[in-house]
Short mmCIF file of C-alpha atoms in Angstrom, two decimals:
data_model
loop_
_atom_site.label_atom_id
_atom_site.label_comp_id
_atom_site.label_asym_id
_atom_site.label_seq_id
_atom_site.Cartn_x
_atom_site.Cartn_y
_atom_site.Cartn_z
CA UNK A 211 -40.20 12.68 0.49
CA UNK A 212 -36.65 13.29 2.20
CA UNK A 213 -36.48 12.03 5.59
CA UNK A 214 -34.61 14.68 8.14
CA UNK A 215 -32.93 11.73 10.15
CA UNK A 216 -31.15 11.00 6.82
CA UNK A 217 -30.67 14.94 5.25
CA UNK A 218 -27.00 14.89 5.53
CA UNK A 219 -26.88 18.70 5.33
CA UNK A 220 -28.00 19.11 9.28
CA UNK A 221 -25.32 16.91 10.23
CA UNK A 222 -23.14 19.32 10.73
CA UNK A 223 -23.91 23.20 11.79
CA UNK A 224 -24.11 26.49 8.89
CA UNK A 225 -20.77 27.50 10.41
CA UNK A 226 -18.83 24.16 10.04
CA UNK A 227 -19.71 23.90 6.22
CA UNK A 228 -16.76 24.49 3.71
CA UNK A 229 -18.43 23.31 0.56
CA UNK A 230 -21.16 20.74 -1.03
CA UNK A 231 -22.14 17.61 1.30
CA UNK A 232 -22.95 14.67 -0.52
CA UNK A 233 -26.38 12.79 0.19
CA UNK A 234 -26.89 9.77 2.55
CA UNK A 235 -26.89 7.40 0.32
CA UNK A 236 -24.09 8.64 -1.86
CA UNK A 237 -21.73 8.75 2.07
CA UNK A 238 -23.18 5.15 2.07
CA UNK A 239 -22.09 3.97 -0.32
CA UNK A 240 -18.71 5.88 -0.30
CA UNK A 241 -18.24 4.17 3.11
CA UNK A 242 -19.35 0.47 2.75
CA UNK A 243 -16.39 0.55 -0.43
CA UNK A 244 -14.16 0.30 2.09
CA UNK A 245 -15.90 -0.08 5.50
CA UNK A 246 -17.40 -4.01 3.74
CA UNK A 247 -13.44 -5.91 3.49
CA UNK A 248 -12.89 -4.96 7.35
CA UNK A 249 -16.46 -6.08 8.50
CA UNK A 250 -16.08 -9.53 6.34
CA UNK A 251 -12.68 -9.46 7.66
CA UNK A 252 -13.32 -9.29 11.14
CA UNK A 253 -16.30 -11.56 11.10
CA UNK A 254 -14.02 -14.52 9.30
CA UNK A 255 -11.97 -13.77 12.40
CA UNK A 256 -14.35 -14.07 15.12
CA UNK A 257 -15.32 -17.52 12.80
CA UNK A 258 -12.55 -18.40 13.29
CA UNK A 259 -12.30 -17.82 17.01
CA UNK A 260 -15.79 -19.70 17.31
CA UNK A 261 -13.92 -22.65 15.33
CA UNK A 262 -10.95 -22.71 17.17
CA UNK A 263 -13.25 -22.53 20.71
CA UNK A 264 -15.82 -25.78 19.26
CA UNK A 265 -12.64 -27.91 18.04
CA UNK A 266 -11.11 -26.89 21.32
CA UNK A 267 -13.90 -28.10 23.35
CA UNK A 268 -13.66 -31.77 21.70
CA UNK A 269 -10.75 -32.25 23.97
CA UNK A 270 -12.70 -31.22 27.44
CA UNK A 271 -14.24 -28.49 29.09
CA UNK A 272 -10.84 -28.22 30.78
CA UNK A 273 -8.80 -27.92 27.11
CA UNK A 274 -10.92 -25.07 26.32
CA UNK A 275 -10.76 -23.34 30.03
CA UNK A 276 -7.25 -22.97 29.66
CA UNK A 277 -7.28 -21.59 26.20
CA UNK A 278 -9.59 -18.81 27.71
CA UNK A 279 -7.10 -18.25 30.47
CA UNK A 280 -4.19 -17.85 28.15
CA UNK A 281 -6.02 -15.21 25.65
CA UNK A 282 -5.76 -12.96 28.14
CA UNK A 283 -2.08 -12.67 28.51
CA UNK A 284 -1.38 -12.89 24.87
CA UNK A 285 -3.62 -10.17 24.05
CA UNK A 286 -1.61 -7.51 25.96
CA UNK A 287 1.52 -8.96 23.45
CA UNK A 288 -0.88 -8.22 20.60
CA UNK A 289 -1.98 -4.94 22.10
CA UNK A 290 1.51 -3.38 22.43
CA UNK A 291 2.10 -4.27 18.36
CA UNK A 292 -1.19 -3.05 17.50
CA UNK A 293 -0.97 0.46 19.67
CA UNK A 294 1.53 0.56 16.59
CA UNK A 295 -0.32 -0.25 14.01
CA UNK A 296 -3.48 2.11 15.22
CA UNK A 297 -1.14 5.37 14.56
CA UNK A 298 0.49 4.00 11.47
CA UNK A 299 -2.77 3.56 10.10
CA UNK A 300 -3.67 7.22 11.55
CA UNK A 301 -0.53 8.97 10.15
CA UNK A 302 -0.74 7.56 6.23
CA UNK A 303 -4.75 8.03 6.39
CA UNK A 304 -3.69 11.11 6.82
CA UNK A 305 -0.28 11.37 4.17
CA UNK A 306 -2.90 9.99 1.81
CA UNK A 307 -5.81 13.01 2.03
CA UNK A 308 -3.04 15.33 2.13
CA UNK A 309 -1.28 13.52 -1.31
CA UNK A 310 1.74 13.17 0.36
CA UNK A 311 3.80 9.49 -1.34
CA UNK A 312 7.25 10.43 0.02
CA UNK A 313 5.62 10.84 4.03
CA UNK A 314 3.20 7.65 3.48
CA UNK A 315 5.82 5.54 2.47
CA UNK A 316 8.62 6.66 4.96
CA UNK A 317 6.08 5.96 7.64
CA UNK A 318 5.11 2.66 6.18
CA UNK A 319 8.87 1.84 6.53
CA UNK A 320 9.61 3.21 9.91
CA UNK A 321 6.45 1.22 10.94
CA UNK A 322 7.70 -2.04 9.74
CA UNK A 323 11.05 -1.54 10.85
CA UNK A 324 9.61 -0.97 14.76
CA UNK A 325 7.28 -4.20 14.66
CA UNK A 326 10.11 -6.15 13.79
CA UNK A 327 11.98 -5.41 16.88
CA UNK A 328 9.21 -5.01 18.78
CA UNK A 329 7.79 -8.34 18.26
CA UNK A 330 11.18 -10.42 18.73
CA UNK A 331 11.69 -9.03 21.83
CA UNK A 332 7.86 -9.71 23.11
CA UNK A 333 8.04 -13.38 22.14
CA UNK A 334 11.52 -14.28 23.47
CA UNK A 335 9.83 -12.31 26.66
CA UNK A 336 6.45 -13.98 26.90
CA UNK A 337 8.25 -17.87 26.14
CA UNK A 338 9.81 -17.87 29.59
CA UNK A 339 7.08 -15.70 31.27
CA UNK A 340 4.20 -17.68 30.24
CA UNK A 341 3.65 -19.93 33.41
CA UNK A 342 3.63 -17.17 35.48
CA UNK A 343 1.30 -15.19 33.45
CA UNK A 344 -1.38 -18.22 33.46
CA UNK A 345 -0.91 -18.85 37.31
CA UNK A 346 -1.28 -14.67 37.28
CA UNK A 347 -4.57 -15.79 35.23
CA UNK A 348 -5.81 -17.89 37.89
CA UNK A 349 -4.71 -21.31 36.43
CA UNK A 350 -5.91 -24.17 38.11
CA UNK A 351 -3.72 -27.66 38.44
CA UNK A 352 -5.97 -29.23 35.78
CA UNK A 353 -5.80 -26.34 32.99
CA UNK A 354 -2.12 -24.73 34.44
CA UNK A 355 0.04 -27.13 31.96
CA UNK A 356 -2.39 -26.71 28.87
CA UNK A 357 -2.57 -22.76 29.39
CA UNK A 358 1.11 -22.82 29.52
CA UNK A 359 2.03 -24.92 26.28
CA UNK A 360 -0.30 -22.99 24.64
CA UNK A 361 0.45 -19.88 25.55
CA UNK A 362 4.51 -20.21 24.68
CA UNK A 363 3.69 -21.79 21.47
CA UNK A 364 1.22 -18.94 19.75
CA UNK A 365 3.92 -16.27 21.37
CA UNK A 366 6.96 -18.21 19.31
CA UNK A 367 4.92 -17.39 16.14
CA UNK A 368 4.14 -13.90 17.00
CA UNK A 369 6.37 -12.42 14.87
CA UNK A 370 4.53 -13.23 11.52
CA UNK A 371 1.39 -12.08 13.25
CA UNK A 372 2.60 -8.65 14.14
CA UNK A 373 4.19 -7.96 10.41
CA UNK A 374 0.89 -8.86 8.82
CA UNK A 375 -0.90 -6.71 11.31
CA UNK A 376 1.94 -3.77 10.49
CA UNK A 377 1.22 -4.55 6.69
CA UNK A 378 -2.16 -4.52 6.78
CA UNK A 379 -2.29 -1.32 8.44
CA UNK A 380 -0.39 0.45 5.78
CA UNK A 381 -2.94 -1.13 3.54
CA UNK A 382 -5.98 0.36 5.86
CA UNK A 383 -4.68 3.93 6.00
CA UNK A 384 -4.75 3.85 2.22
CA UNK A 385 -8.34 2.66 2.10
CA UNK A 386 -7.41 -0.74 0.71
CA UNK A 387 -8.88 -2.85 3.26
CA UNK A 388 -9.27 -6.00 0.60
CA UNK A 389 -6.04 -7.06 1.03
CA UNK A 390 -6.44 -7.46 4.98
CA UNK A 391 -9.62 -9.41 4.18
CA UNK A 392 -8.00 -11.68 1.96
CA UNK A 393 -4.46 -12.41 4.08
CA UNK A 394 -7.19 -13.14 7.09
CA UNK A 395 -9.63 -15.39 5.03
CA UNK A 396 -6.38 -17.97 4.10
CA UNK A 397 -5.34 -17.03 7.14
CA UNK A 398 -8.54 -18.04 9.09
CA UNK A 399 -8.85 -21.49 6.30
CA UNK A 400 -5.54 -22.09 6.76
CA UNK A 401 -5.99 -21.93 11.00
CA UNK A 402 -9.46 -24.21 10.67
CA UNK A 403 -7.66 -27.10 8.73
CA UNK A 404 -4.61 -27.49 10.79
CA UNK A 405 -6.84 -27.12 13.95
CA UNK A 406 -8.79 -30.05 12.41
CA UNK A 407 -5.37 -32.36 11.26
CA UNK A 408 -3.50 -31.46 14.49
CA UNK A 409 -6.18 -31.79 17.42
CA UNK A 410 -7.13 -35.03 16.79
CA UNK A 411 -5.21 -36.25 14.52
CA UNK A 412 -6.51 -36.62 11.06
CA UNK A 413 -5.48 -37.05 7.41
CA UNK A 414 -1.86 -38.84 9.14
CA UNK A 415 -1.44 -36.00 11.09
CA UNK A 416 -0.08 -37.01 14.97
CA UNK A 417 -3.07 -35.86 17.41
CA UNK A 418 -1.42 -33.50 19.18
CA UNK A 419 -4.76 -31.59 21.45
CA UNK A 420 -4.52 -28.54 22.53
CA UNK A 421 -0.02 -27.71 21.24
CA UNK A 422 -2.18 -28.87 17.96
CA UNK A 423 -4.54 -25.80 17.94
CA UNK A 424 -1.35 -23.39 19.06
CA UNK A 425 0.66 -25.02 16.09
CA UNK A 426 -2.58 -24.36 13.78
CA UNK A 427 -2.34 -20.74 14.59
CA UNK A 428 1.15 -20.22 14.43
CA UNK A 429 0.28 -21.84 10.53
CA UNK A 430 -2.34 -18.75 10.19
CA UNK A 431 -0.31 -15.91 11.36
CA UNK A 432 2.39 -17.48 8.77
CA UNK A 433 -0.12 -17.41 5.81
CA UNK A 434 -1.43 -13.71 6.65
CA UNK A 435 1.95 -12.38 6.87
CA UNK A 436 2.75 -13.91 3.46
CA UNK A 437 -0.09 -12.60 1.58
CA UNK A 438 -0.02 -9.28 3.29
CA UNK A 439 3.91 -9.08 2.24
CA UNK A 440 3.46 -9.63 -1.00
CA UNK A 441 0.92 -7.50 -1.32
CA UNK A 442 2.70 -4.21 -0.12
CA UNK A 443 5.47 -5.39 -2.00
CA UNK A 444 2.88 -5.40 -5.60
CA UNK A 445 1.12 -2.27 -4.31
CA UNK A 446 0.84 0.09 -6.78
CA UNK A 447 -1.67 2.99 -5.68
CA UNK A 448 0.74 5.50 -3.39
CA UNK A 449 2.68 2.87 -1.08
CA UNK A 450 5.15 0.27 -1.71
CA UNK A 451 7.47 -1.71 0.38
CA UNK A 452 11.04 -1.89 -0.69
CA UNK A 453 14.12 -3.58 1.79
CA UNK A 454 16.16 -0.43 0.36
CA UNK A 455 14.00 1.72 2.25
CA UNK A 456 13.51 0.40 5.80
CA UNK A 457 16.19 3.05 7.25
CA UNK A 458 14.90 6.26 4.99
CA UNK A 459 12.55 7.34 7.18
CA UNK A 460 13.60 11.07 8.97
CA UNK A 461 12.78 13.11 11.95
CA UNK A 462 9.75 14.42 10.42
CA UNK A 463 8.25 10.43 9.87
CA UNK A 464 8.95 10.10 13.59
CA UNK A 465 7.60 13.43 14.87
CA UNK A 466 3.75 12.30 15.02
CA UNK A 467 4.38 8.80 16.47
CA UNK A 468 5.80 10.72 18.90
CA UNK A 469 2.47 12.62 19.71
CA UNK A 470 0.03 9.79 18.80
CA UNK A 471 1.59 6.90 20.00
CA UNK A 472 1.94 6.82 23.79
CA UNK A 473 -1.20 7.69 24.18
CA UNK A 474 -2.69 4.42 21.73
CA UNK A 475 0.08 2.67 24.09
CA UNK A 476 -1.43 3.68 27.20
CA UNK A 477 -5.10 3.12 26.19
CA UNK A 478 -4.43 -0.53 24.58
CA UNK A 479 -2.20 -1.22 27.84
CA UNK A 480 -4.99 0.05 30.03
CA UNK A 481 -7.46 -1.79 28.17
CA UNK A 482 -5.81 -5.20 28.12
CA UNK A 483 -4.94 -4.51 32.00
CA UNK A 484 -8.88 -3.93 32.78
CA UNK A 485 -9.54 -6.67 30.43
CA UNK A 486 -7.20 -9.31 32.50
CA UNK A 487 -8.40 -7.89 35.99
CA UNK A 488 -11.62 -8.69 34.43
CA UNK A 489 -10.89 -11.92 33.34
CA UNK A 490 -8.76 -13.18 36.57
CA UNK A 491 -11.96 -12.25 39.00
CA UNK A 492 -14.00 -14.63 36.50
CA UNK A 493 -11.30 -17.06 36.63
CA UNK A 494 -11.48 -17.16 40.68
CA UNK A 495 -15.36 -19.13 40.06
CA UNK A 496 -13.50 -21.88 38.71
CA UNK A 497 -12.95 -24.25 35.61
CA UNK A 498 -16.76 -24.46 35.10
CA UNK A 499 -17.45 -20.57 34.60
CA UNK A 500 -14.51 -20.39 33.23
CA UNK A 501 -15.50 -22.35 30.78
CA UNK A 502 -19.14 -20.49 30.66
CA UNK A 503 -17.34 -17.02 30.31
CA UNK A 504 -14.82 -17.99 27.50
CA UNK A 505 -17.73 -19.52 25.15
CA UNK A 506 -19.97 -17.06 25.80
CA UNK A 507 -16.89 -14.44 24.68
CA UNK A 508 -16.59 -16.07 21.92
CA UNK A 509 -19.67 -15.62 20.42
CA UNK A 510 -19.85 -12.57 22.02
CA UNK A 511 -16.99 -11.50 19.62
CA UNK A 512 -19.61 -12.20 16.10
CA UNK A 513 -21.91 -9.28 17.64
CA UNK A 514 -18.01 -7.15 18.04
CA UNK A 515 -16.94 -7.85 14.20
CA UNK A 516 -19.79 -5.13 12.73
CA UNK A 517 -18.63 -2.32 14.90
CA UNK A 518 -14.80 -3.59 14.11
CA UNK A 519 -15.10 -3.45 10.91
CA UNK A 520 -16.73 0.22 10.81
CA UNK A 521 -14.61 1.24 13.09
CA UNK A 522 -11.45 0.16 10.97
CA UNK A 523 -13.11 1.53 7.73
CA UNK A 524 -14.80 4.66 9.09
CA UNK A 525 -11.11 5.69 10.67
CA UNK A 526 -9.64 5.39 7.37
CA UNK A 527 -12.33 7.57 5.69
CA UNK A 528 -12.18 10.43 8.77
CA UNK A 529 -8.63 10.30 8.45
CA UNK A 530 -8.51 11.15 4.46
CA UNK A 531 -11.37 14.09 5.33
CA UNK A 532 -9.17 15.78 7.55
CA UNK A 533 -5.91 15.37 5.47
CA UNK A 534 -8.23 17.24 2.88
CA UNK A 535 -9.21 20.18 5.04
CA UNK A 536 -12.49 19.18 4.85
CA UNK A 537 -13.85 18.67 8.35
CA UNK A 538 -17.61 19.02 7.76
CA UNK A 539 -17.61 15.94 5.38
CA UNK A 540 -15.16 14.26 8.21
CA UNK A 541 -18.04 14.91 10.71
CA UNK A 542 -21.09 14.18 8.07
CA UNK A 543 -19.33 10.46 7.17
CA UNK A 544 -18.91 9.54 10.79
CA UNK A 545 -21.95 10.36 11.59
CA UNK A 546 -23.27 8.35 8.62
CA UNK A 547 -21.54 5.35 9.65
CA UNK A 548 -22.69 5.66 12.99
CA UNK A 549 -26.15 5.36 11.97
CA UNK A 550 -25.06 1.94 9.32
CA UNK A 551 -22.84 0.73 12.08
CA UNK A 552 -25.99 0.42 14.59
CA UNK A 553 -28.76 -0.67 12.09
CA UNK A 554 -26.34 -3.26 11.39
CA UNK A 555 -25.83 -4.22 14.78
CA UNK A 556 -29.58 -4.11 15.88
CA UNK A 557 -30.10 -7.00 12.70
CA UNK A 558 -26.92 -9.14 13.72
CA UNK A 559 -28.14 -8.83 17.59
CA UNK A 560 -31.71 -10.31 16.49
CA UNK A 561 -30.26 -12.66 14.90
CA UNK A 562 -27.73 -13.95 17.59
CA UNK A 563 -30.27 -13.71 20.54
CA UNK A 564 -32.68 -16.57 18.30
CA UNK A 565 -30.04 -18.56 17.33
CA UNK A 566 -27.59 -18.88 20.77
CA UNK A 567 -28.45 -22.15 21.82
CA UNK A 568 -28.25 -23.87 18.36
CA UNK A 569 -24.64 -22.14 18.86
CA UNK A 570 -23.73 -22.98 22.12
CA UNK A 571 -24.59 -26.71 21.55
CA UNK A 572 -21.46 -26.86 18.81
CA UNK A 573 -19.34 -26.15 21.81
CA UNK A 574 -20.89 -29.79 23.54
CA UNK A 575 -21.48 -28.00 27.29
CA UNK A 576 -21.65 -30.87 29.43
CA UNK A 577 -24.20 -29.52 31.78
CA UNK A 578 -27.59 -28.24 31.29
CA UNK A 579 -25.84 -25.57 33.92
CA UNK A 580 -23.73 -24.57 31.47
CA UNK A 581 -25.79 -24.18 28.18
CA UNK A 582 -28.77 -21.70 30.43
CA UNK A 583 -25.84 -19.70 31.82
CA UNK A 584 -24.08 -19.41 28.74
CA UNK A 585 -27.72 -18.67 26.53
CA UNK A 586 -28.84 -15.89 29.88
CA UNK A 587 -25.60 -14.03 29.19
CA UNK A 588 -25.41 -14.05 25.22
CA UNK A 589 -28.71 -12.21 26.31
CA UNK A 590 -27.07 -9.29 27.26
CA UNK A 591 -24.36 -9.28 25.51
CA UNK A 592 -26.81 -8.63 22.70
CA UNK A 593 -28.43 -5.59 24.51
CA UNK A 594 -25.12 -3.75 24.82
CA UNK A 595 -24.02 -4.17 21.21
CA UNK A 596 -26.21 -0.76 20.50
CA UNK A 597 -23.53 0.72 23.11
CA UNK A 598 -20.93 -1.45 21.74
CA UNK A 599 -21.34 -0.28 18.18
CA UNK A 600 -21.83 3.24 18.97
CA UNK A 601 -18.63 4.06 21.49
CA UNK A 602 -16.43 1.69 19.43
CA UNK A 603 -16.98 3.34 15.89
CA UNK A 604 -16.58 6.71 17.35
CA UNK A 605 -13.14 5.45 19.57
CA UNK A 606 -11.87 4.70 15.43
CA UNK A 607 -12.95 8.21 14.37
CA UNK A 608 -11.10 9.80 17.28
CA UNK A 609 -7.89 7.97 16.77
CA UNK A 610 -7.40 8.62 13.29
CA UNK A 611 -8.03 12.27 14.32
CA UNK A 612 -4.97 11.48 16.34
CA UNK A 613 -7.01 12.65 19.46
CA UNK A 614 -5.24 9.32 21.48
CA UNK A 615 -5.42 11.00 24.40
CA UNK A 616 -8.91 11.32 25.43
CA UNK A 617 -9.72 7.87 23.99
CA UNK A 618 -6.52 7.09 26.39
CA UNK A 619 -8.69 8.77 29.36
CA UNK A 620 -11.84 7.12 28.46
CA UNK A 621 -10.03 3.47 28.67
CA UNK A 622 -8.32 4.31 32.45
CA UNK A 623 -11.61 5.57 33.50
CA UNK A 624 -13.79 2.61 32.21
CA UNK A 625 -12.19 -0.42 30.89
CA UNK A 626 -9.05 0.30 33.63
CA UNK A 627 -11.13 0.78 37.23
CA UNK A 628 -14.77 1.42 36.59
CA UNK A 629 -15.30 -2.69 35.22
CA UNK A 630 -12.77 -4.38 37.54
CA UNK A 631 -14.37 -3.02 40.40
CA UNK A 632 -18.05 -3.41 39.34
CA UNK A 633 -17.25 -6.66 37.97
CA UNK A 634 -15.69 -8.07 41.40
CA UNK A 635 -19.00 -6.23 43.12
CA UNK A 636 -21.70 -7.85 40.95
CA UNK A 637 -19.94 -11.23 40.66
CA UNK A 638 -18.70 -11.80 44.28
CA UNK A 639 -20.90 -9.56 46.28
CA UNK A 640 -24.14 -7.67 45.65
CA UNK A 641 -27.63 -9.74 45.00
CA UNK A 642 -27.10 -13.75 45.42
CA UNK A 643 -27.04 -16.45 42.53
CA UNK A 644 -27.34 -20.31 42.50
CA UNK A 645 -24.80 -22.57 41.86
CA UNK A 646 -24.42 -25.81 39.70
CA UNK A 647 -24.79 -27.23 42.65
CA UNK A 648 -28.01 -25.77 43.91
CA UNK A 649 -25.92 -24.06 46.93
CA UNK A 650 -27.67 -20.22 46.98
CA UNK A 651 -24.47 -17.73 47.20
CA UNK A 652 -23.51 -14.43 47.53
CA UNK A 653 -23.10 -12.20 44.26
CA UNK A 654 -24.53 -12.85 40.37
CA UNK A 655 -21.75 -15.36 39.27
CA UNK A 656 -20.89 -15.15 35.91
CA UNK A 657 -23.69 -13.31 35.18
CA UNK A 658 -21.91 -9.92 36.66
CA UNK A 659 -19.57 -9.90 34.51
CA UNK A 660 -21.70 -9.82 31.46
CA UNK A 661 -23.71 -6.52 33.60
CA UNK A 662 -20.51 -4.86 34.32
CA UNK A 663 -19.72 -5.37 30.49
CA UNK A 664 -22.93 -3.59 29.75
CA UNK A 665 -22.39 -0.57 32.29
CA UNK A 666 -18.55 -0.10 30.51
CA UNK A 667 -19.49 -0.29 27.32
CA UNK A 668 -22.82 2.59 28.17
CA UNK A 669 -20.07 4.74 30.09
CA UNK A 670 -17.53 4.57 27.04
CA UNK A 671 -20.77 4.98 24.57
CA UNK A 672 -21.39 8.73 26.60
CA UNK A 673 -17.57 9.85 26.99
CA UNK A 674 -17.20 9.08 23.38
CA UNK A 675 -20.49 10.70 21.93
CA UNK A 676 -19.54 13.68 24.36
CA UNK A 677 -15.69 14.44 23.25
CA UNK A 678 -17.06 13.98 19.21
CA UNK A 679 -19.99 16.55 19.40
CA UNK A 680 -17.37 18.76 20.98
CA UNK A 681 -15.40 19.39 17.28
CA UNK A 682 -12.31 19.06 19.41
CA UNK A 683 -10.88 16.19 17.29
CA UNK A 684 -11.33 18.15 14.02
CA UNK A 685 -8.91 20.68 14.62
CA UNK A 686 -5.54 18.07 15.83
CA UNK A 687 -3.00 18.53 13.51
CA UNK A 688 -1.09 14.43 12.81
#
């Protein structure tokens, strides 16, 4: 018997229809070709994260503090590059339903060109701004010089991490998503074994703590943008890299940057901005939350890599729909992988909520204090992964329509002043919590910021769902 909740044909209205709509199963499977390299990618990232966070924490609680307070900063680098890379990705998704080489390549080029620039001129910036970004980050004197090495040494390298991002975003809007998976896997290996040789010193390596773990990811980005070179320079199915052609790009190539871009720009800036407000009122509890908040994030970021990796892979799929003129299947296969993004989600969330403490005990908390606080809020950061996976696979649909500016909106509204505020509220000033040491005070701690993560990511969840049941982004022309 056919089950309605998975008869493709009511997915999308009589009227909307422009020919035959393939079957669930036959969308499934159509989707998880390319939707399965970005979710193994992105997990082997947040791995790696997890990997980097546990070696980390063999140093000290502090070591690991002020790696959590220089993420922060460096992430609005990566941002800026990858507001790039979100539109490139759009535009030849798009070059590649439509059939058009000549346009896909020319913006492959012109993309390449910009992240070169773009990037030198962030990391000579973010070298001689890095202390006062982590005193901006609420530094403390004991994690102040750490977060500062640390910081200056990952933004040297940044240049081979943008590039392989650029790269693998050509790669993405093609539907080739294999090649990102692989540059990130030797990436990722590549990032573990260094972090292992340098942090402590091993196989006659000098033990070098936490400059050894920056060093061991300057090593990663190197390896990812190697592989990911060489592989637009082999690629054979409709782009290919060539130094000939890093100038041939035209007024047209430009013309839907242009449109698309600024508003990526604004919503990654906006994001990154809410994201650091967010992070500096956690910073304010001191080292020990601190501490709490940036394990707990990093596991946190295993429950992110499903919806990630739909995300990346569904936006690629929409994107090749609408360069077709077909927007009922573009509106049947995002709806499908809506529905595989959260049944995934719902098994990887059971699974993280029964095994958090056998997790959290690889990071060596040095307080029962810290391992309950930590396993409380992995709690519900599992309950808003359903929201999570929902808003953040339909904010890659909408971009690849090129309909930046309402995902844009969404961002300012949530991420930008709705979480700061509630954040600073639950943390510092509604209910009461108790200390490590026993002292009853005013607000939930660390705690908030895990329920003001929940209400942003429900808020984002029902602007999203709202602004794709409207049609609107079917009909922008990239």
């Amino acid at each position: 018997m056919k089950l309605k909740f998975l008869d493709t044909s009511r997915f999308c209205r009589e009227d909307e229809k422009q020919g035959d709509i393939p079957g669930f199963f036959k969308i499934s499977k159509d989707i998880m070709k390319i939707v399965w390299a970005s979710m193994l990618e992105c997990f082997l990232v947040s791995l790696v994260i997890m990997f980097d966070g546990i070696q980390v924490a063999k140093i000290g609680n502090e070591a690991n503090a002020a790696v959590t307070i220089s993420k922060q900063p460096f992430f609005i680098m990566v941002c800026i590059a990858q507001s790039l890379n979100v539109c490139l990705s759009a535009v030849i998704a798009r070059r590649k339903g439509e059939g058009n080489i000549e346009g896909a390549n020319r913006a492959m080029h012109f993309g390449v060109f910009t992240s070169f620039f773009l990037a030198i001129a962030l990391s000579i910036a973010y070298i001689f701004l890095s202390e006062p970004l982590c005193i901006l980050m609420q530094a403390e004197a004991d994690t102040l010089p750490l977060a500062t090495r640390y910081l200056q040494i990952v933004s040297g390298g940044f240049i081979f991490n943008a590039l392989a991002m650029t790269f693998n975003a050509c790669q993405r809007g093609i539907g080739n998503t294999k090649i990102s998976m692989i540059s990130n896997l030797f990436a990722n290996l590549t990032n573990v074994f260094f972090n292992y040789c340098l942090i402590s010193g091993q196989f006659g390596f000098p033990s070098l703590g936490i400059e050894g773990a920056a060093i061991a990811s300057v090593l990663g980005y190197f390896v990812s943008f190697a592989i990911s070179f060489v592989g637009v320079l082999l690629q054979k199915d409709f782009i290919k890299f060539r130094f000939n052609r890093l100038l041939s790009w035209n007024k047209e190539t430009v013309k839907p940057f242009g449109k698309i871009l600024p508003p990526i720009l604004i919503e990654q800036i906006l994001m990154r901005i809410g994201f650091m407000l967010f992070a500096i009122i956690v910073n304010g509890l001191g080292t020990e939350d601190t501490y709490i908040q940036g394990v707990t994030n990093d596991i946190n970021s295993m429950l992110f890599t499903l919806a990630d990796g739909f995300s990346i892979g569904t936006a690629a799929i929409v994107g090749h729909r609408l360069g077709e003129k077909r927007r009922d299947l573009a509106i049947v296969y995002a709806k499908v992988a809506m529905i595989l993004s959260v049944t995934c989600g719902i098994l990887v969330c059971i699974a993280m909520v029964c095994l958090r403490k056998p997790i959290l005990t690889l990071y060596k908390p040095d307080s029962d204090y810290k391992m309950n606080i930590a396993a409380n809020c992995l709690l519900i950061a599992a309950a808003a992964c359903i929201f999570q996976n929902i808003q953040w696979v339909n904010t890659g649909i909408l971009r690849s329509a090129g309909d930046t500016k309402f995902t844009a909106t969404t961002s300012l509204i949530s991420v930008a002043i709705i979480r700061p505020i509630i954040s600073y509220l639950l943390i510092y000033v509604l209910f009461t919590h108790k200390g490590a040491d026993g002292i009853v005070a005013s607000g939930l701690g660390v705690y908030g910021a895990w329920v003001a993560q929940f209400i942003d990511q429900g808020i984002r969840m029902t602007l999203n769902l709202s602004r794709f049941k409207s049609r609107k982004w079917t009909k922008i022309k990239v």
